[in-house]
mmCIF file of C-alpha atoms and ligand atoms in Angstrom:
data_model
loop_
_atom_site.group_PDB
_atom_site.id
_atom_site.type_symbol
_atom_site.label_atom_id
_atom_site.label_comp_id
_atom_site.label_asym_id
_atom_site.label_seq_id
_atom_site.Cartn_x
_atom_site.Cartn_y
_atom_site.Cartn_z
ATOM 1 C CA MET A 386 181.368 101.294 280.968
ATOM 2 C CA ARG A 387 182.227 104.912 280.126
ATOM 3 C CA ILE A 388 179.643 107.598 280.800
ATOM 4 C CA LEU A 389 179.415 111.261 279.825
ATOM 5 C CA GLY A 390 177.701 113.542 282.358
ATOM 6 C CA ILE A 391 176.274 116.938 281.361
ATOM 7 C CA GLU A 392 175.158 119.603 283.851
ATOM 8 C CA SER A 393 173.616 122.982 282.946
ATOM 9 C CA SER A 394 170.861 123.619 285.506
ATOM 10 C CA CYS A 395 172.197 126.832 287.016
ATOM 11 C CA ASP A 396 175.367 128.832 286.351
ATOM 12 C CA GLU A 397 177.912 126.118 285.527
ATOM 13 C CA THR A 398 178.224 124.387 282.178
ATOM 14 C CA SER A 399 179.994 121.214 283.271
ATOM 15 C CA VAL A 400 180.840 118.014 281.424
ATOM 16 C CA ALA A 401 182.635 114.924 282.742
ATOM 17 C CA VAL A 402 183.711 111.498 281.579
ATOM 18 C CA VAL A 403 183.471 108.865 284.316
ATOM 19 C CA ASP A 404 184.578 105.244 284.027
ATOM 20 C CA CYS A 405 182.400 102.847 285.933
ATOM 21 C CA ALA A 406 183.676 99.503 287.218
ATOM 22 C CA PRO A 407 182.447 97.056 289.890
ATOM 23 C CA ASP A 408 185.288 98.061 292.244
ATOM 24 C CA GLY A 409 184.620 101.813 291.957
ATOM 25 C CA HIS A 410 184.309 104.734 289.588
ATOM 26 C CA LYS A 411 186.989 106.981 288.177
ATOM 27 C CA VAL A 412 186.591 110.550 286.960
ATOM 28 C CA ILE A 413 188.644 110.640 283.750
ATOM 29 C CA ASN A 414 187.902 114.234 282.746
ATOM 30 C CA LEU A 415 185.916 117.080 284.263
ATOM 31 C CA HIS A 416 185.535 120.473 282.606
ATOM 32 C CA THR A 417 183.473 123.215 284.204
ATOM 33 C CA ASN A 418 182.785 126.566 282.637
ATOM 34 C CA SER A 419 181.572 128.810 285.449
ATOM 35 C CA GLN A 420 179.466 131.929 284.892
ATOM 36 C CA ILE A 421 180.150 133.346 288.352
ATOM 37 C CA MET A 422 182.018 136.390 286.989
ATOM 38 C CA THR A 423 179.118 137.183 284.640
ATOM 39 C CA HIS A 424 176.450 137.068 287.362
ATOM 40 C CA GLN A 425 178.569 138.806 290.009
ATOM 41 C CA GLU A 426 177.590 142.274 288.788
ATOM 42 C CA TYR A 427 173.884 141.427 289.329
ATOM 43 C CA GLY A 428 174.461 139.870 292.781
ATOM 44 C CA GLY A 429 172.799 136.603 291.726
ATOM 45 C CA VAL A 430 172.049 134.350 288.750
ATOM 46 C CA VAL A 431 169.995 135.988 285.945
ATOM 47 C CA PRO A 432 168.188 133.080 284.202
ATOM 48 C CA GLU A 433 168.055 134.612 280.704
ATOM 49 C CA VAL A 434 171.765 135.508 280.792
ATOM 50 C CA ALA A 435 172.584 132.022 282.144
ATOM 51 C CA GLY A 436 170.698 130.365 279.259
ATOM 52 C CA ARG A 437 172.609 132.371 276.659
ATOM 53 C CA LYS A 438 175.955 131.574 278.309
ATOM 54 C CA HIS A 439 175.153 127.846 278.416
ATOM 55 C CA CYS A 440 174.359 128.081 274.706
ATOM 56 C CA LEU A 441 177.798 129.546 274.006
ATOM 57 C CA ASN A 442 179.681 127.218 276.350
ATOM 58 C CA ILE A 443 178.069 123.827 275.861
ATOM 59 C CA VAL A 444 179.915 122.682 272.716
ATOM 60 C CA PRO A 445 183.417 123.859 273.772
ATOM 61 C CA THR A 446 182.924 122.268 277.218
ATOM 62 C CA ILE A 447 181.815 118.939 275.720
ATOM 63 C CA LYS A 448 184.763 119.024 273.286
ATOM 64 C CA ALA A 449 187.215 119.738 276.120
ATOM 65 C CA ALA A 450 185.824 116.882 278.248
ATOM 66 C CA ILE A 451 185.728 114.190 275.583
ATOM 67 C CA ASP A 452 189.079 115.227 274.067
ATOM 68 C CA ASP A 453 189.811 112.347 271.716
ATOM 69 C CA LEU A 454 187.758 109.774 273.650
ATOM 70 C CA ASN A 455 185.251 108.180 271.319
ATOM 71 C CA ASP A 456 184.041 105.165 273.257
ATOM 72 C CA ILE A 457 181.228 106.678 275.357
ATOM 73 C CA ASP A 458 178.544 104.099 276.271
ATOM 74 C CA LEU A 459 175.886 106.328 277.850
ATOM 75 C CA ILE A 460 175.138 110.042 278.302
ATOM 76 C CA ALA A 461 173.537 111.341 281.501
ATOM 77 C CA VAL A 462 172.080 114.839 281.636
ATOM 78 C CA THR A 463 170.420 116.928 284.338
ATOM 79 C CA ARG A 464 166.694 117.014 283.604
ATOM 80 C CA GLY A 465 165.817 119.172 286.663
ATOM 81 C CA PRO A 466 165.331 120.821 289.019
ATOM 82 C CA GLY A 467 166.880 124.033 287.732
ATOM 83 C CA LEU A 468 166.505 126.972 285.385
ATOM 84 C CA ALA A 469 164.527 126.060 282.263
ATOM 85 C CA GLN A 470 166.837 128.129 280.020
ATOM 86 C CA GLY A 471 169.924 126.145 281.068
ATOM 87 C CA LEU A 472 168.252 122.731 281.237
ATOM 88 C CA THR A 473 166.962 123.130 277.670
ATOM 89 C CA VAL A 474 170.490 123.695 276.378
ATOM 90 C CA GLY A 475 171.934 120.646 278.173
ATOM 91 C CA VAL A 476 169.087 118.314 277.224
ATOM 92 C CA SER A 477 169.098 119.455 273.564
ATOM 93 C CA ALA A 478 172.859 118.955 273.290
ATOM 94 C CA THR A 479 172.540 115.507 274.874
ATOM 95 C CA LYS A 480 169.771 114.421 272.522
ATOM 96 C CA SER A 481 171.832 115.544 269.522
ATOM 97 C CA LEU A 482 174.896 113.625 270.707
ATOM 98 C CA ALA A 483 172.872 110.488 271.484
ATOM 99 C CA LEU A 484 171.365 110.595 268.010
ATOM 100 C CA ALA A 485 174.697 111.242 266.275
ATOM 101 C CA TRP A 486 176.619 108.599 268.239
ATOM 102 C CA ASP A 487 173.694 106.173 268.387
ATOM 103 C CA ILE A 488 174.046 105.606 272.132
ATOM 104 C CA PRO A 489 171.461 105.783 274.940
ATOM 105 C CA LEU A 490 170.860 108.782 277.157
ATOM 106 C CA ILE A 491 169.348 109.119 280.590
ATOM 107 C CA GLY A 492 167.892 112.145 282.337
ATOM 108 C CA VAL A 493 168.750 112.421 286.021
ATOM 109 C CA ASN A 494 167.663 114.524 288.954
ATOM 110 C CA HIS A 495 170.242 117.174 289.872
ATOM 111 C CA MET A 496 169.676 116.501 293.591
ATOM 112 C CA GLU A 497 170.407 112.786 293.154
ATOM 113 C CA GLY A 498 173.691 113.888 291.565
ATOM 114 C CA HIS A 499 174.601 115.903 294.679
ATOM 115 C CA LEU A 500 173.396 113.080 296.932
ATOM 116 C CA LEU A 501 175.810 110.584 295.315
ATOM 117 C CA SER A 502 178.698 113.028 294.794
ATOM 118 C CA GLN A 503 180.789 111.864 297.756
ATOM 119 C CA LEU A 504 181.240 108.541 295.918
ATOM 120 C CA LEU A 505 183.273 110.349 293.235
ATOM 121 C CA SER A 506 186.229 110.604 295.557
ATOM 122 C CA ASP A 507 188.960 108.048 294.763
ATOM 123 C CA GLU A 508 189.283 107.268 298.487
ATOM 124 C CA ILE A 509 185.638 106.212 299.000
ATOM 125 C CA ARG A 510 184.516 102.665 298.272
ATOM 126 C CA PRO A 511 180.983 101.332 298.866
ATOM 127 C CA SER A 512 182.520 99.016 301.497
ATOM 128 C CA ASP A 513 183.523 102.091 303.569
ATOM 129 C CA PHE A 514 179.966 102.709 304.746
ATOM 130 C CA GLU A 515 176.667 100.984 305.288
ATOM 131 C CA PHE A 516 173.080 101.797 304.347
ATOM 132 C CA PRO A 517 170.815 103.243 305.533
ATOM 133 C CA ALA A 518 172.538 106.615 305.419
ATOM 134 C CA ILE A 519 171.324 110.139 305.919
ATOM 135 C CA SER A 520 172.297 112.768 303.378
ATOM 136 C CA LEU A 521 172.432 116.452 304.230
ATOM 137 C CA THR A 522 172.196 118.122 300.841
ATOM 138 C CA VAL A 523 172.816 121.845 301.137
ATOM 139 C CA SER A 524 172.915 124.009 298.031
ATOM 140 C CA GLY A 525 171.717 127.376 296.750
ATOM 141 C CA GLY A 526 168.226 126.015 296.106
ATOM 142 C CA HIS A 527 167.856 123.127 298.560
ATOM 143 C CA THR A 528 168.365 122.131 302.168
ATOM 144 C CA ASP A 529 167.271 118.513 302.331
ATOM 145 C CA LEU A 530 167.682 115.721 304.847
ATOM 146 C CA VAL A 531 167.208 112.472 302.958
ATOM 147 C CA LEU A 532 167.096 108.944 304.332
ATOM 148 C CA VAL A 533 169.075 106.876 301.803
ATOM 149 C CA LYS A 534 167.895 103.283 302.218
ATOM 150 C CA ASP A 535 169.956 102.126 299.249
ATOM 151 C CA PHE A 536 171.009 103.454 295.857
ATOM 152 C CA GLY A 537 167.824 104.816 294.288
ATOM 153 C CA GLN A 538 165.740 104.407 297.454
ATOM 154 C CA TYR A 539 165.286 107.790 299.043
ATOM 155 C CA GLU A 540 162.912 109.244 301.591
ATOM 156 C CA LEU A 541 162.829 112.986 302.231
ATOM 157 C CA ILE A 542 162.675 113.362 306.012
ATOM 158 C CA GLY A 543 163.198 117.124 306.317
ATOM 159 C CA ARG A 544 163.741 120.243 304.260
ATOM 160 C CA THR A 545 163.716 123.997 304.480
ATOM 161 C CA LYS A 546 160.321 125.627 304.716
ATOM 162 C CA ASP A 547 161.566 128.779 302.973
ATOM 163 C CA ASP A 548 165.123 129.787 301.965
ATOM 164 C CA ALA A 549 167.853 127.225 301.367
ATOM 165 C CA ALA A 550 171.029 127.409 303.476
ATOM 166 C CA GLY A 551 173.070 128.557 300.442
ATOM 167 C CA GLU A 552 170.462 131.202 299.677
ATOM 168 C CA ALA A 553 170.763 132.449 303.273
ATOM 169 C CA PHE A 554 174.557 132.694 302.842
ATOM 170 C CA ASP A 555 174.075 134.527 299.515
ATOM 171 C CA LYS A 556 171.449 137.000 300.754
ATOM 172 C CA ILE A 557 173.195 137.804 304.038
ATOM 173 C CA ALA A 558 176.488 138.324 302.187
ATOM 174 C CA LYS A 559 174.727 140.692 299.780
ATOM 175 C CA MET A 560 173.331 142.742 302.709
ATOM 176 C CA LEU A 561 176.861 143.014 304.066
ATOM 177 C CA GLY A 562 178.170 144.254 300.711
ATOM 178 C CA LEU A 563 180.085 141.042 299.968
ATOM 179 C CA THR A 564 180.431 139.526 296.494
ATOM 180 C CA TYR A 565 178.374 136.704 294.931
ATOM 181 C CA PRO A 566 178.423 133.773 295.642
ATOM 182 C CA GLY A 567 177.889 134.673 299.265
ATOM 183 C CA GLY A 568 178.941 131.372 300.877
ATOM 184 C CA PRO A 569 182.681 131.659 300.277
ATOM 185 C CA SER A 570 182.734 135.449 300.799
ATOM 186 C CA LEU A 571 180.754 135.299 304.072
ATOM 187 C CA SER A 572 182.986 132.579 305.511
ATOM 188 C CA LYS A 573 186.072 134.566 304.469
ATOM 189 C CA ALA A 574 184.655 137.708 306.141
ATOM 190 C CA ALA A 575 183.983 135.637 309.280
ATOM 191 C CA ILE A 576 187.664 134.811 309.801
ATOM 192 C CA GLY A 577 188.802 136.321 313.086
ATOM 193 C CA GLY A 578 185.225 137.260 314.052
ATOM 194 C CA ASP A 579 183.478 136.208 317.272
ATOM 195 C CA SER A 580 180.797 133.658 316.362
ATOM 196 C CA ALA A 581 179.102 134.201 319.745
ATOM 197 C CA ALA A 582 179.012 138.009 319.415
ATOM 198 C CA ILE A 583 175.397 138.131 318.193
ATOM 199 C CA ASP A 584 172.771 135.566 319.091
ATOM 200 C CA PHE A 585 171.015 135.220 315.726
ATOM 201 C CA PRO A 586 167.946 132.905 315.720
ATOM 202 C CA ARG A 587 168.082 129.136 315.165
ATOM 203 C CA ALA A 588 164.585 128.675 313.769
ATOM 204 C CA MET A 589 162.591 125.485 314.471
ATOM 205 C CA ARG A 590 165.198 124.198 316.956
ATOM 206 C CA GLN A 591 162.528 123.207 319.470
ATOM 207 C CA TYR A 592 160.441 121.386 316.841
ATOM 208 C CA LYS A 593 160.754 117.610 316.949
ATOM 209 C CA ASN A 594 160.974 117.393 313.142
ATOM 210 C CA PHE A 595 163.894 117.659 310.714
ATOM 211 C CA ASP A 596 162.751 120.789 308.879
ATOM 212 C CA PHE A 597 164.635 124.071 308.668
ATOM 213 C CA SER A 598 163.811 127.746 308.159
ATOM 214 C CA PHE A 599 166.324 130.455 307.277
ATOM 215 C CA SER A 600 164.181 133.446 306.265
ATOM 216 C CA GLY A 601 163.940 134.754 309.860
ATOM 217 C CA LEU A 602 167.732 134.720 310.168
ATOM 218 C CA LYS A 603 168.003 136.885 307.061
ATOM 219 C CA THR A 604 165.528 139.420 308.528
ATOM 220 C CA SER A 605 167.309 139.343 311.862
ATOM 221 C CA VAL A 606 170.669 140.188 310.229
ATOM 222 C CA LEU A 607 168.998 142.978 308.241
ATOM 223 C CA TYR A 608 167.568 144.592 311.419
ATOM 224 C CA TYR A 609 170.852 144.147 313.266
ATOM 225 C CA ILE A 610 172.871 146.034 310.657
ATOM 226 C CA LYS A 611 170.195 148.771 310.411
ATOM 227 C CA ASP A 612 170.193 149.225 314.193
ATOM 228 C CA ASN A 613 173.994 149.042 314.428
ATOM 229 C CA PRO A 614 175.433 150.993 311.484
ATOM 230 C CA ASP A 615 178.948 150.697 312.960
ATOM 231 C CA TYR A 616 178.695 146.942 313.136
ATOM 232 C CA ASN A 617 181.798 144.748 313.170
ATOM 233 C CA LEU A 618 181.718 142.871 309.833
ATOM 234 C CA ALA A 619 183.733 139.857 311.046
ATOM 235 C CA ASP A 620 181.494 139.422 314.111
ATOM 236 C CA VAL A 621 178.253 139.676 312.099
ATOM 237 C CA ALA A 622 179.564 137.267 309.439
ATOM 238 C CA ALA A 623 180.861 134.775 312.037
ATOM 239 C CA SER A 624 177.625 134.913 314.067
ATOM 240 C CA ALA A 625 175.402 134.494 310.990
ATOM 241 C CA GLN A 626 177.535 131.584 309.744
ATOM 242 C CA GLU A 627 177.373 130.031 313.218
ATOM 243 C CA ALA A 628 173.553 130.287 313.258
ATOM 244 C CA ILE A 629 173.370 128.362 309.958
ATOM 245 C CA VAL A 630 176.008 125.754 310.844
ATOM 246 C CA ASP A 631 174.641 125.189 314.347
ATOM 247 C CA ILE A 632 171.063 124.434 313.264
ATOM 248 C CA LEU A 633 172.186 122.289 310.312
ATOM 249 C CA ALA A 634 174.444 120.174 312.547
ATOM 250 C CA PHE A 635 171.881 119.966 315.370
ATOM 251 C CA LYS A 636 168.999 118.711 313.214
ATOM 252 C CA THR A 637 171.210 116.431 311.134
ATOM 253 C CA ILE A 638 172.737 114.549 314.044
ATOM 254 C CA ASN A 639 169.298 114.376 315.725
ATOM 255 C CA SER A 640 167.947 112.688 312.603
ATOM 256 C CA CYS A 641 170.786 110.110 312.650
ATOM 257 C CA ASN A 642 170.087 109.338 316.302
ATOM 258 C CA ALA A 643 166.297 109.252 315.952
ATOM 259 C CA LEU A 644 166.430 106.855 312.994
ATOM 260 C CA ASP A 645 169.425 104.900 314.304
ATOM 261 C CA VAL A 646 171.439 105.644 311.169
ATOM 262 C CA LYS A 647 175.209 105.195 311.303
ATOM 263 C CA THR A 648 176.325 106.862 308.036
ATOM 264 C CA LEU A 649 176.100 110.561 307.187
ATOM 265 C CA PHE A 650 176.691 112.035 303.712
ATOM 266 C CA LEU A 651 177.288 115.769 303.247
ATOM 267 C CA ASN A 652 177.024 117.322 299.787
ATOM 268 C CA GLY A 653 175.921 120.353 297.738
ATOM 269 C CA GLY A 654 177.615 123.739 297.344
ATOM 270 C CA VAL A 655 177.415 124.632 301.067
ATOM 271 C CA ALA A 656 179.244 121.369 301.888
ATOM 272 C CA ALA A 657 182.433 123.290 300.983
ATOM 273 C CA ASN A 658 181.979 125.306 304.186
ATOM 274 C CA GLU A 659 184.849 124.489 306.565
ATOM 275 C CA GLU A 660 182.893 125.295 309.744
ATOM 276 C CA LEU A 661 180.086 122.950 308.721
ATOM 277 C CA ARG A 662 182.509 120.149 307.813
ATOM 278 C CA GLN A 663 184.338 120.517 311.125
ATOM 279 C CA ARG A 664 181.144 120.664 313.204
ATOM 280 C CA LEU A 665 179.745 117.537 311.588
ATOM 281 C CA THR A 666 183.093 115.764 311.929
ATOM 282 C CA ASP A 667 183.018 116.458 315.694
ATOM 283 C CA LYS A 668 179.342 115.513 316.115
ATOM 284 C CA CYS A 669 179.752 112.286 314.150
ATOM 285 C CA LEU A 670 182.743 111.311 316.263
ATOM 286 C CA GLU A 671 180.757 111.967 319.436
ATOM 287 C CA HIS A 672 177.726 109.970 318.211
ATOM 288 C CA GLU A 673 179.693 107.164 316.479
ATOM 289 C CA VAL A 674 178.405 107.966 313.013
ATOM 290 C CA THR A 675 180.610 107.419 309.939
ATOM 291 C CA PHE A 676 180.928 110.806 308.260
ATOM 292 C CA ILE A 677 181.401 110.891 304.480
ATOM 293 C CA PRO A 678 181.611 114.471 303.230
ATOM 294 C CA CYS A 679 181.815 115.167 299.523
ATOM 295 C CA ASP A 680 185.319 116.008 298.312
ATOM 296 C CA LYS A 681 185.448 119.815 297.965
ATOM 297 C CA LYS A 682 186.204 119.549 294.273
ATOM 298 C CA TYR A 683 182.749 118.008 293.697
ATOM 299 C CA THR A 684 180.574 120.042 296.108
ATOM 300 C CA GLY A 685 179.548 122.628 293.488
ATOM 301 C CA ASP A 686 177.513 121.729 290.417
ATOM 302 C CA ASN A 687 179.491 119.424 288.127
ATOM 303 C CA GLY A 688 179.071 116.908 285.317
ATOM 304 C CA ALA A 689 180.796 114.086 287.240
ATOM 305 C CA MET A 690 177.995 113.848 289.800
ATOM 306 C CA ILE A 691 175.463 113.728 286.956
ATOM 307 C CA ALA A 692 177.408 110.858 285.377
ATOM 308 C CA MET A 693 177.413 109.134 288.786
ATOM 309 C CA ALA A 694 173.635 109.513 289.108
ATOM 310 C CA GLY A 695 173.280 108.137 285.567
ATOM 311 C CA ILE A 696 175.352 105.080 286.461
ATOM 312 C CA HIS A 697 173.157 104.340 289.469
ATOM 313 C CA ARG A 698 169.931 105.063 287.596
ATOM 314 C CA ARG A 699 170.856 102.836 284.693
ATOM 315 C CA GLY A 700 169.471 99.731 286.290
ATOM 316 C CA PHE A 701 166.214 101.505 287.007
ATOM 317 C CA PRO A 702 163.355 101.372 284.527
ATOM 318 C CA HIS A 703 162.368 105.013 284.174
ATOM 319 C CA SER A 704 163.768 108.109 282.579
ATOM 320 C CA GLU A 705 161.673 111.232 282.320
ATOM 321 C CA ILE A 706 163.237 112.341 279.059
ATOM 322 C CA SER A 707 161.070 111.051 276.267
ATOM 323 C CA GLY A 708 162.352 109.993 272.859
ATOM 324 C CA SER A 709 163.591 106.848 271.228
ATOM 325 C CA LYS A 710 167.124 107.268 272.586
ATOM 326 C CA SER A 711 165.975 107.260 276.223
ATOM 327 C CA VAL A 712 166.815 104.339 278.446
HETATM 328 O O1 KG4 B 1337 175.242 123.149 294.689
HETATM 329 P P1 KG4 B 1337 175.549 124.511 294.203
HETATM 330 O O2 KG4 B 1337 176.863 124.751 293.497
HETATM 331 O O3 KG4 B 1337 174.428 125.045 293.246
HETATM 332 C C1 KG4 B 1337 173.077 124.770 293.467
HETATM 333 O O4 KG4 B 1337 172.617 123.667 293.072
HETATM 334 O O5 KG4 B 1337 172.443 125.647 294.098
HETATM 335 O O6 KG4 B 1337 175.471 125.472 295.487
HETATM 336 C C2 KG4 B 1337 175.689 126.849 295.400
HETATM 337 C C3 KG4 B 1337 175.566 127.431 296.790
HETATM 338 C C4 KG4 B 1337 175.598 128.964 296.805
HETATM 339 O O7 KG4 B 1337 174.514 129.432 297.578
HETATM 340 C C5 KG4 B 1337 176.925 129.262 297.472
HETATM 341 O O8 KG4 B 1337 176.949 130.489 298.182
HETATM 342 C C6 KG4 B 1337 177.095 128.080 298.402
HETATM 343 O O9 KG4 B 1337 176.636 126.980 297.637
HETATM 344 N N1 KG4 B 1337 178.491 127.878 298.823
HETATM 345 C C7 KG4 B 1337 178.907 127.986 300.100
HETATM 346 C C8 KG4 B 1337 180.319 127.801 300.081
HETATM 347 N N2 KG4 B 1337 180.697 127.570 298.790
HETATM 348 C C9 KG4 B 1337 179.559 127.624 298.026
HETATM 349 N N3 KG4 B 1337 178.229 128.225 301.233
HETATM 350 C C10 KG4 B 1337 178.938 128.295 302.377
HETATM 351 N N4 KG4 B 1337 180.280 128.143 302.437
HETATM 352 C C11 KG4 B 1337 181.011 127.900 301.331
HETATM 353 N N5 KG4 B 1337 182.333 127.752 301.414
HETATM 354 ZN ZN1 ZN B 1338 173.442 122.021 292.737
#
């Protein structure tokens, strides 16, 4: 079965063709048109501008991804969560294609796409890990710990109470005068810095739950740079990054131990962070947990993960996109 995946929930217009077979899936084509340069001058994503860009980019991106392939069996599209302006463009394009090609479509949850994205890697086979697994999904809008009992069977066991981890990276980077998106620029600024220089807060560490909070960290960095105008950028960046990585790793491994789970997935935009990957690698080794991080080429928003979610949803009865072409 060949599936087209379409993603347009934030600032990437991304379309992929994924072949699905019993022994694994293969990403045939993936084209992503990023709007990062457009939003950089505003320091964050402007929804109205994003919607207009998706409108311009959707057809060329679909054309580039399908090339001369004409044997698509199913189209999967992000139905949410995300910016309404972008989602409308992706869903409308999908409905038009499904009607024109007379094939079914399925609407999928963007977060389920991230949650399954480590399976896109050619090296990962379902036999490499066992369920239940825990997924740490860390993006610009979410910080979720999910108990994955099986494909399609998810239980949210913890989440951020305020800002997402990626949002914390973005906002702290902005305070430090670094460019958007803040995750990559903050970790670059942290190189050579002392991560123990400033003891920024690890909120909710003493709580026996799996929830997070990052808004206090943001405030703490703001006061630190106000009180110390001659601050050392590398030290502040390294210490702020350490505060985020430390609490994410601490709560995540605690959840694996508390629920006796032996597989950990890591995905979402922040999963590209080298410090986080290394910390979880070390913790998983220490606690005998199989660590399956998403390949860096699929951590950001992309159409391949939406195709993957569509493949796994196909056997399930519901789709929240109405219309005669829905499956
Ligand atoms: O999953 P994603 O591409 O979009 C959303 O669904 O939000 O995640 C984007 C987020 C941004 O906040 C960005 O700063 C963060 O992922 N990010 C990183 C890194 N690369 C991207 N955060 C930390 N370290 C990185 N290397
Ligand atoms: Zn995302």
